[in-house]
Structures are given as C-alpha cells and as structure tokens.
PDB file of C-alpha atoms in Angstrom:
ATOM      1  CA  GLU A  25    -236.865  -2.256  37.390  1.00 94.00           C
ATOM      2  CA  VAL A  26    -240.611  -3.029  37.483  1.00 95.00           C
ATOM      3  CA  GLN A  27    -241.540  -6.567  36.981  1.00 97.00           C
ATOM      4  CA  LEU A  28    -245.076  -8.235  36.799  1.00 98.00           C
ATOM      5  CA  VAL A  29    -244.778 -12.144  36.894  1.00 98.00           C
ATOM      6  CA  GLU A  30    -248.111 -14.231  36.164  1.00 98.00           C
ATOM      7  CA  SER A  31    -248.351 -17.610  37.034  1.00 97.00           C
ATOM      8  CA  GLY A  32    -251.100 -20.405  37.651  1.00 97.00           C
ATOM      9  CA  GLY A  33    -252.056 -21.124  34.021  1.00 97.00           C
ATOM     10  CA  GLY A  34    -252.215 -24.480  32.476  1.00 97.00           C
ATOM     11  CA  LEU A  35    -254.626 -27.037  30.977  1.00 97.00           C
ATOM     12  CA  VAL A  36    -258.179 -27.302  32.553  1.00 97.00           C
ATOM     13  CA  GLN A  37    -261.305 -29.126  31.608  1.00 97.00           C
ATOM     14  CA  ILE A  38    -264.428 -27.476  30.744  1.00 97.00           C
ATOM     15  CA  GLY A  39    -266.318 -26.226  33.730  1.00 97.00           C
ATOM     16  CA  GLY A  40    -263.033 -26.195  35.775  1.00 97.00           C
ATOM     17  CA  SER A  41    -261.410 -23.646  37.735  1.00 98.00           C
ATOM     18  CA  LEU A  42    -258.037 -22.077  37.968  1.00 97.00           C
ATOM     19  CA  ARG A  43    -256.352 -19.105  39.899  1.00 98.00           C
ATOM     20  CA  LEU A  44    -254.224 -16.978  38.169  1.00 98.00           C
ATOM     21  CA  SER A  45    -251.481 -14.800  40.307  1.00 98.00           C
ATOM     22  CA  CYS A  46    -249.377 -11.807  39.384  1.00 98.00           C
ATOM     23  CA  SER A  47    -246.403 -11.027  41.576  1.00 98.00           C
ATOM     24  CA  ALA A  48    -245.442  -7.125  41.234  1.00 98.00           C
ATOM     25  CA  SER A  49    -242.168  -5.869  41.994  1.00 97.00           C
ATOM     26  CA  GLY A  50    -240.358  -2.383  41.492  1.00 96.00           C
ATOM     27  CA  ILE A  51    -243.646  -0.499  42.053  1.00 94.00           C
ATOM     28  CA  THR A  52    -245.498   0.570  45.052  1.00 95.00           C
ATOM     29  CA  PHE A  53    -248.186  -2.020  44.234  1.00 97.00           C
ATOM     30  CA  SER A  54    -250.876  -0.578  46.672  1.00 97.00           C
ATOM     31  CA  ASN A  55    -250.774   2.674  44.822  1.00 97.00           C
ATOM     32  CA  TYR A  56    -252.039   1.406  41.549  1.00 97.00           C
ATOM     33  CA  VAL A  57    -255.332   0.069  40.032  1.00 97.00           C
ATOM     34  CA  MET A  58    -254.446  -3.243  38.338  1.00 98.00           C
ATOM     35  CA  HIS A  59    -256.034  -4.830  35.387  1.00 98.00           C
ATOM     36  CA  TRP A  60    -256.253  -8.200  33.661  1.00 98.00           C
ATOM     37  CA  VAL A  61    -256.287  -8.492  29.612  1.00 98.00           C
ATOM     38  CA  ARG A  62    -256.436 -11.669  27.657  1.00 98.00           C
ATOM     39  CA  GLN A  63    -255.528 -12.703  24.189  1.00 97.00           C
ATOM     40  CA  ALA A  64    -257.112 -15.802  22.615  1.00 97.00           C
ATOM     41  CA  PRO A  65    -255.146 -17.743  20.085  1.00 95.00           C
ATOM     42  CA  GLY A  66    -255.021 -15.795  16.864  1.00 93.00           C
ATOM     43  CA  LYS A  67    -257.324 -13.011  18.090  1.00 95.00           C
ATOM     44  CA  GLY A  68    -256.802  -9.556  19.461  1.00 95.00           C
ATOM     45  CA  LEU A  69    -256.694  -8.163  22.947  1.00 96.00           C
ATOM     46  CA  GLU A  70    -259.626  -7.985  25.302  1.00 97.00           C
ATOM     47  CA  TYR A  71    -260.238  -6.522  28.737  1.00 96.00           C
ATOM     48  CA  VAL A  72    -261.042  -9.028  31.406  1.00 97.00           C
ATOM     49  CA  SER A  73    -261.325  -7.288  34.698  1.00 97.00           C
ATOM     50  CA  ALA A  74    -260.029  -4.216  36.698  1.00 97.00           C
ATOM     51  CA  ILE A  75    -259.560  -3.551  40.618  1.00 98.00           C
ATOM     52  CA  SER A  76    -259.196  -0.635  42.579  1.00 97.00           C
ATOM     53  CA  THR A  77    -256.067   0.174  44.850  1.00 97.00           C
ATOM     54  CA  ASN A  78    -257.788  -1.349  47.971  1.00 95.00           C
ATOM     55  CA  GLY A  79    -259.707  -3.905  46.303  1.00 96.00           C
ATOM     56  CA  GLY A  80    -262.980  -2.523  47.216  1.00 96.00           C
ATOM     57  CA  SER A  81    -264.036  -1.893  43.540  1.00 97.00           C
ATOM     58  CA  THR A  82    -263.854  -4.390  40.969  1.00 98.00           C
ATOM     59  CA  LEU A  83    -265.202  -4.488  37.176  1.00 97.00           C
ATOM     60  CA  TYR A  84    -265.696  -7.268  34.741  1.00 97.00           C
ATOM     61  CA  THR A  85    -266.217  -7.633  31.037  1.00 96.00           C
ATOM     62  CA  ASP A  86    -269.785  -9.168  30.583  1.00 96.00           C
ATOM     63  CA  SER A  87    -268.549 -12.505  29.360  1.00 96.00           C
ATOM     64  CA  VAL A  88    -266.830 -13.335  32.385  1.00 97.00           C
ATOM     65  CA  LYS A  89    -269.170 -11.723  35.068  1.00 97.00           C
ATOM     66  CA  GLY A  90    -270.349 -14.188  37.683  1.00 97.00           C
ATOM     67  CA  ARG A  91    -267.530 -16.602  36.795  1.00 98.00           C
ATOM     68  CA  PHE A  92    -264.158 -14.626  37.321  1.00 98.00           C
ATOM     69  CA  THR A  93    -263.230 -12.952  40.363  1.00 98.00           C
ATOM     70  CA  VAL A  94    -260.325 -10.324  40.811  1.00 98.00           C
ATOM     71  CA  SER A  95    -258.676  -9.758  44.252  1.00 98.00           C
ATOM     72  CA  ARG A  96    -255.392  -8.277  45.438  1.00 98.00           C
ATOM     73  CA  ASP A  97    -253.229  -8.819  48.632  1.00 98.00           C
ATOM     74  CA  ASN A  98    -251.277  -5.697  48.993  1.00 97.00           C
ATOM     75  CA  SER A  99    -249.203  -7.047  51.748  1.00 97.00           C
ATOM     76  CA  GLN A 100    -247.848  -9.516  49.260  1.00 97.00           C
ATOM     77  CA  ASN A 101    -247.769  -7.383  46.116  1.00 98.00           C
ATOM     78  CA  THR A 102    -249.769  -9.972  44.377  1.00 98.00           C
ATOM     79  CA  LEU A 103    -252.922  -9.730  42.140  1.00 98.00           C
ATOM     80  CA  TYR A 104    -255.194 -12.619  41.613  1.00 98.00           C
ATOM     81  CA  LEU A 105    -257.761 -13.759  39.196  1.00 98.00           C
ATOM     82  CA  GLN A 106    -259.951 -16.694  40.050  1.00 98.00           C
ATOM     83  CA  LEU A 107    -261.438 -18.345  36.842  1.00 98.00           C
ATOM     84  CA  SER A 108    -264.300 -20.714  37.405  1.00 98.00           C
ATOM     85  CA  SER A 109    -266.900 -22.478  35.139  1.00 98.00           C
ATOM     86  CA  LEU A 110    -264.403 -22.182  32.490  1.00 98.00           C
ATOM     87  CA  ARG A 111    -265.210 -22.582  28.660  1.00 97.00           C
ATOM     88  CA  PRO A 112    -263.418 -23.210  25.560  1.00 97.00           C
ATOM     89  CA  GLU A 113    -263.721 -19.562  24.563  1.00 97.00           C
ATOM     90  CA  ASP A 114    -261.759 -18.592  27.910  1.00 98.00           C
ATOM     91  CA  THR A 115    -258.660 -20.036  26.235  1.00 98.00           C
ATOM     92  CA  ALA A 116    -256.082 -17.262  26.025  1.00 98.00           C
ATOM     93  CA  VAL A 117    -252.940 -15.677  27.172  1.00 98.00           C
ATOM     94  CA  TYR A 118    -253.670 -13.717  30.356  1.00 98.00           C
ATOM     95  CA  TYR A 119    -251.813 -10.674  31.057  1.00 98.00           C
ATOM     96  CA  CYS A 120    -251.495  -8.699  34.303  1.00 98.00           C
ATOM     97  CA  VAL A 121    -251.040  -4.963  33.665  1.00 98.00           C
ATOM     98  CA  ARG A 122    -250.346  -1.944  35.643  1.00 97.00           C
ATOM     99  CA  PRO A 123    -252.099   0.317  33.346  1.00 96.00           C
ATOM    100  CA  TYR A 124    -250.794   1.257  30.969  1.00 94.00           C
ATOM    101  CA  LEU A 125    -247.036   0.910  30.878  1.00 95.00           C
ATOM    102  CA  TYR A 126    -246.238  -2.304  32.453  1.00 97.00           C
ATOM    103  CA  TRP A 127    -247.384  -5.601  31.270  1.00 97.00           C
ATOM    104  CA  GLY A 128    -246.407  -9.167  32.341  1.00 97.00           C
ATOM    105  CA  GLN A 129    -245.257 -11.758  29.921  1.00 96.00           C
ATOM    106  CA  GLY A 130    -248.603 -13.562  30.318  1.00 97.00           C
ATOM    107  CA  THR A 131    -249.877 -17.081  31.302  1.00 98.00           C
ATOM    108  CA  LEU A 132    -251.581 -19.354  29.072  1.00 98.00           C
ATOM    109  CA  VAL A 133    -254.838 -20.784  30.106  1.00 98.00           C
ATOM    110  CA  THR A 134    -256.130 -23.733  27.883  1.00 98.00           C
ATOM    111  CA  VAL A 135    -259.754 -24.965  28.452  1.00 98.00           C
ATOM    112  CA  SER A 136    -260.431 -28.236  26.827  1.00 93.00           C
ATOM    113  CA  SER A 137    -262.502 -31.424  27.177  1.00 81.00           C
TER     114      SER A 137
ATOM    115  CA  GLU B  18    -269.941  -0.677  24.929  1.00 94.00           C
ATOM    116  CA  ILE B  19    -267.568   1.417  22.731  1.00 97.00           C
ATOM    117  CA  VAL B  20    -266.568  -0.259  19.696  1.00 97.00           C
ATOM    118  CA  LEU B  21    -263.084   0.860  18.282  1.00 98.00           C
ATOM    119  CA  THR B  22    -262.527   0.228  14.443  1.00 98.00           C
ATOM    120  CA  GLN B  23    -259.114   0.210  13.118  1.00 98.00           C
ATOM    121  CA  SER B  24    -258.144   0.705   9.516  1.00 96.00           C
ATOM    122  CA  PRO B  25    -256.609  -0.797   7.380  1.00 97.00           C
ATOM    123  CA  ALA B  26    -256.639  -4.224   8.830  1.00 97.00           C
ATOM    124  CA  THR B  27    -253.132  -4.967   7.084  1.00 98.00           C
ATOM    125  CA  LEU B  28    -250.611  -2.238   5.871  1.00 98.00           C
ATOM    126  CA  SER B  29    -247.886  -3.035   3.560  1.00 97.00           C
ATOM    127  CA  LEU B  30    -244.898  -0.737   3.518  1.00 97.00           C
ATOM    128  CA  SER B  31    -241.161  -0.525   3.154  1.00 97.00           C
ATOM    129  CA  PRO B  32    -238.747   0.752   5.548  1.00 97.00           C
ATOM    130  CA  GLY B  33    -238.325   4.422   5.393  1.00 97.00           C
ATOM    131  CA  GLU B  34    -241.940   5.086   4.377  1.00 98.00           C
ATOM    132  CA  ARG B  35    -244.653   6.833   6.350  1.00 98.00           C
ATOM    133  CA  ALA B  36    -247.337   4.724   7.997  1.00 98.00           C
ATOM    134  CA  THR B  37    -250.805   6.165   8.956  1.00 98.00           C
ATOM    135  CA  LEU B  38    -252.808   3.928  11.211  1.00 98.00           C
ATOM    136  CA  SER B  39    -256.548   4.883  11.998  1.00 98.00           C
ATOM    137  CA  CYS B  40    -258.735   4.260  15.043  1.00 98.00           C
ATOM    138  CA  ARG B  41    -262.388   5.395  14.989  1.00 98.00           C
ATOM    139  CA  ALA B  42    -264.622   5.179  18.188  1.00 98.00           C
ATOM    140  CA  SER B  43    -268.383   4.431  17.937  1.00 98.00           C
ATOM    141  CA  GLN B  44    -268.781   7.246  20.493  1.00 97.00           C
ATOM    142  CA  GLY B  45    -266.668  10.021  21.714  1.00 97.00           C
ATOM    143  CA  VAL B  46    -263.765   9.245  24.028  1.00 97.00           C
ATOM    144  CA  GLY B  47    -262.298  12.662  24.550  1.00 97.00           C
ATOM    145  CA  SER B  48    -258.512  11.962  24.641  1.00 97.00           C
ATOM    146  CA  ALA B  49    -258.779   8.825  26.514  1.00 98.00           C
ATOM    147  CA  LEU B  50    -257.238   6.806  23.873  1.00 98.00           C
ATOM    148  CA  VAL B  51    -254.050   4.569  24.109  1.00 98.00           C
ATOM    149  CA  TRP B  52    -251.866   2.860  21.337  1.00 98.00           C
ATOM    150  CA  TYR B  53    -249.769  -0.217  21.694  1.00 98.00           C
ATOM    151  CA  GLN B  54    -247.290  -2.057  19.684  1.00 98.00           C
ATOM    152  CA  HIS B  55    -247.557  -5.821  19.926  1.00 97.00           C
ATOM    153  CA  LYS B  56    -245.019  -8.618  18.676  1.00 96.00           C
ATOM    154  CA  ALA B  57    -245.866 -12.307  18.856  1.00 92.00           C
ATOM    155  CA  GLY B  58    -244.617 -13.902  22.076  1.00 91.00           C
ATOM    156  CA  GLN B  59    -244.010 -10.394  23.669  1.00 94.00           C
ATOM    157  CA  ALA B  60    -246.210  -8.296  26.004  1.00 95.00           C
ATOM    158  CA  PRO B  61    -247.758  -5.366  24.305  1.00 96.00           C
ATOM    159  CA  ARG B  62    -245.759  -2.108  24.422  1.00 97.00           C
ATOM    160  CA  LEU B  63    -247.385   1.206  25.308  1.00 98.00           C
ATOM    161  CA  LEU B  64    -246.601   3.802  22.602  1.00 98.00           C
ATOM    162  CA  ILE B  65    -249.136   6.508  23.140  1.00 98.00           C
ATOM    163  CA  ASP B  66    -251.338   7.653  26.088  1.00 97.00           C
ATOM    164  CA  GLY B  67    -253.881  10.351  26.146  1.00 97.00           C
ATOM    165  CA  ALA B  68    -254.292  10.170  22.331  1.00 98.00           C
ATOM    166  CA  SER B  69    -250.938  12.189  21.661  1.00 98.00           C
ATOM    167  CA  ASP B  70    -248.562  11.739  24.714  1.00 98.00           C
ATOM    168  CA  ARG B  71    -245.515   9.482  23.701  1.00 98.00           C
ATOM    169  CA  ALA B  72    -244.620   7.009  26.522  1.00 97.00           C
ATOM    170  CA  THR B  73    -241.193   7.136  28.145  1.00 94.00           C
ATOM    171  CA  GLY B  74    -238.542   5.843  25.635  1.00 95.00           C
ATOM    172  CA  VAL B  75    -240.755   5.760  22.686  1.00 97.00           C
ATOM    173  CA  PRO B  76    -239.084   7.141  19.503  1.00 97.00           C
ATOM    174  CA  ALA B  77    -240.197  10.445  18.266  1.00 98.00           C
ATOM    175  CA  ARG B  78    -240.920   8.928  14.898  1.00 98.00           C
ATOM    176  CA  PHE B  79    -244.289   7.714  16.538  1.00 98.00           C
ATOM    177  CA  SER B  80    -246.875  10.339  17.180  1.00 98.00           C
ATOM    178  CA  GLY B  81    -250.483  10.330  17.883  1.00 98.00           C
ATOM    179  CA  SER B  82    -253.354  12.685  17.141  1.00 98.00           C
ATOM    180  CA  GLY B  83    -257.152  13.213  17.378  1.00 98.00           C
ATOM    181  CA  SER B  84    -259.923  13.335  19.755  1.00 97.00           C
ATOM    182  CA  GLY B  85    -263.353  12.431  20.220  1.00 97.00           C
ATOM    183  CA  THR B  86    -263.974   9.566  17.620  1.00 98.00           C
ATOM    184  CA  ASP B  87    -261.353   9.815  15.161  1.00 98.00           C
ATOM    185  CA  PHE B  88    -257.491   9.064  16.011  1.00 98.00           C
ATOM    186  CA  THR B  89    -254.462   8.465  14.045  1.00 98.00           C
ATOM    187  CA  LEU B  90    -251.014   6.887  14.798  1.00 98.00           C
ATOM    188  CA  THR B  91    -248.404   8.133  12.589  1.00 98.00           C
ATOM    189  CA  ILE B  92    -244.904   6.336  12.100  1.00 98.00           C
ATOM    190  CA  SER B  93    -242.949   9.069  10.219  1.00 97.00           C
ATOM    191  CA  SER B  94    -240.130   6.717   8.636  1.00 97.00           C
ATOM    192  CA  LEU B  95    -240.347   3.179   9.424  1.00 98.00           C
ATOM    193  CA  GLU B  96    -237.630   1.285  10.989  1.00 97.00           C
ATOM    194  CA  PRO B  97    -237.345  -2.612  10.608  1.00 96.00           C
ATOM    195  CA  ASP B  98    -238.248  -3.097  14.184  1.00 96.00           C
ATOM    196  CA  ASP B  99    -241.537  -1.293  13.595  1.00 98.00           C
ATOM    197  CA  PHE B 100    -243.230  -4.175  11.632  1.00 97.00           C
ATOM    198  CA  ALA B 101    -245.702  -5.553  14.206  1.00 98.00           C
ATOM    199  CA  VAL B 102    -249.546  -5.415  15.225  1.00 98.00           C
ATOM    200  CA  TYR B 103    -250.767  -1.986  16.390  1.00 98.00           C
ATOM    201  CA  TYR B 104    -253.737  -1.656  18.892  1.00 98.00           C
ATOM    202  CA  CYS B 105    -255.867   1.217  19.870  1.00 98.00           C
ATOM    203  CA  GLN B 106    -257.562   0.983  23.293  1.00 98.00           C
ATOM    204  CA  HIS B 107    -259.886   3.475  24.909  1.00 98.00           C
ATOM    205  CA  ARG B 108    -260.040   4.158  28.610  1.00 96.00           C
ATOM    206  CA  SER B 109    -263.123   6.410  28.587  1.00 96.00           C
ATOM    207  CA  SER B 110    -265.565   4.272  30.532  1.00 94.00           C
ATOM    208  CA  TRP B 111    -265.908   0.609  31.346  1.00 94.00           C
ATOM    209  CA  PRO B 112    -265.669  -1.678  29.654  1.00 95.00           C
ATOM    210  CA  TYR B 113    -262.489  -0.589  27.970  1.00 96.00           C
ATOM    211  CA  THR B 114    -262.083  -2.092  24.654  1.00 97.00           C
ATOM    212  CA  PHE B 115    -259.308  -2.649  22.086  1.00 98.00           C
ATOM    213  CA  GLY B 116    -259.741  -2.167  18.397  1.00 98.00           C
ATOM    214  CA  GLN B 117    -259.203  -5.341  16.360  1.00 97.00           C
ATOM    215  CA  GLY B 118    -255.651  -4.265  15.373  1.00 97.00           C
ATOM    216  CA  THR B 119    -253.690  -3.183  12.346  1.00 98.00           C
ATOM    217  CA  LYS B 120    -250.818  -5.725  11.210  1.00 98.00           C
ATOM    218  CA  LEU B 121    -247.976  -3.489   9.696  1.00 98.00           C
ATOM    219  CA  GLU B 122    -246.003  -5.904   7.469  1.00 97.00           C
ATOM    220  CA  ILE B 123    -242.936  -5.396   5.341  1.00 95.00           C
ATOM    221  CA  LYS B 124    -243.767  -4.795   1.583  1.00 93.00           C
TER     222      LYS B 124
END
C-alpha cells in the first residue's frame, strides 16, 4: 500500500520558517518526480513546487520563488519543503503528491502575527 | 501561465441525473489534462488523466473527453457519494495550474 505522510506543519509568525517533510512508503521513491500542492482555507488547489527524481531539477510557482526550497533524500524516502519568509497568504494545507495518483493527507501551515 | 476556467461554479443535481462539468484552458494543453474529486478533509482523488483515461478503481460512470482547450468531465448517473468539488488541472508546462473548481451539490 502506498502511503505519503506529511509532517512539520504548525503555527508560525510572519517572516518565520518551517520545514515540511513527506515520508513515502510502498513505492520506489527514487523513481518518481514529486510535487507539493497547497490549499488555502476556503480556496482552491495551487501547485507549489516540483522536484526531479535525483533532486537536480526543481520548479516553483512564482509566489514562492526565493522563499521555498524543495529537496529530497532518496535514501530515506523523504521529500522536504523548506518554507522561509512566510506570509499570511502562505497559510494552507500542504500536500505531498506522487503525481498524480497518490496524495498525502496534508499538513496545515498557519502564518499569523 | 495557463489559466483553467471551470463551469459552472456550482451544479445542483439529484442522484441518478447526469452531470456535465466543463474546463476551458487559456491556451492549448493537448491531452495533458487531469480531473480530481475533492471532499473536505480528504486528499484529492484522481479520476481522469490524459483527458480521458480513467484512473484505477474509478467507476465507469466517470468519463473525460476533450483536447486542446476544451474538456468535459461527465458523470453518467450520479450516486450520493459523487457530491463533492471537482477540479481540472493541466500538466502541459510549468507552472501546472488548477481550475477554480466546480461544486457538485445535491438538489
């Protein structure tokens, strides 16, 4: 059974930082491009970032460029998203995705003063 | 950035009826179009990839069609479990984007 389990969310102040993790099991993690998608409260889904199988290529949506960093550790079957310079508009549930079939349950990030 | 526009925003139907959901892209995406079902508190569920290929385990009452800029998700006969929000998403070029969603509600 494929499982993606996110962790690391929480309440953080404006301008603060947080690191999200996504632990994968049931798949050969190193074979797959991985994505992060978020959903702000009451809003739709938004793509945040993508990373290639070896981590050598990364992509970001414009609103997070220069503030978020995606990475992966294939030896640990884990995907990461480092969030920095956080803004209230970054408040969302963050999902880890093995495109496009497998999604984690999400982890909530709340940015507040 | 490719903008996906879904219509209608809300669709009110009864179980047993046919649902037709539309997704229009601001530029052509070929067949690189995905449909999801999303219920509150759950992860989105993949329904359709490649515009028309049903994902494993998805009932045959769900079908996708279209290419280029105009796409349709059809649910042939609504079951009570089908009432949810539906999103289209393209994977043609980065940034991938989602439509704003269609809420399918019970009439």
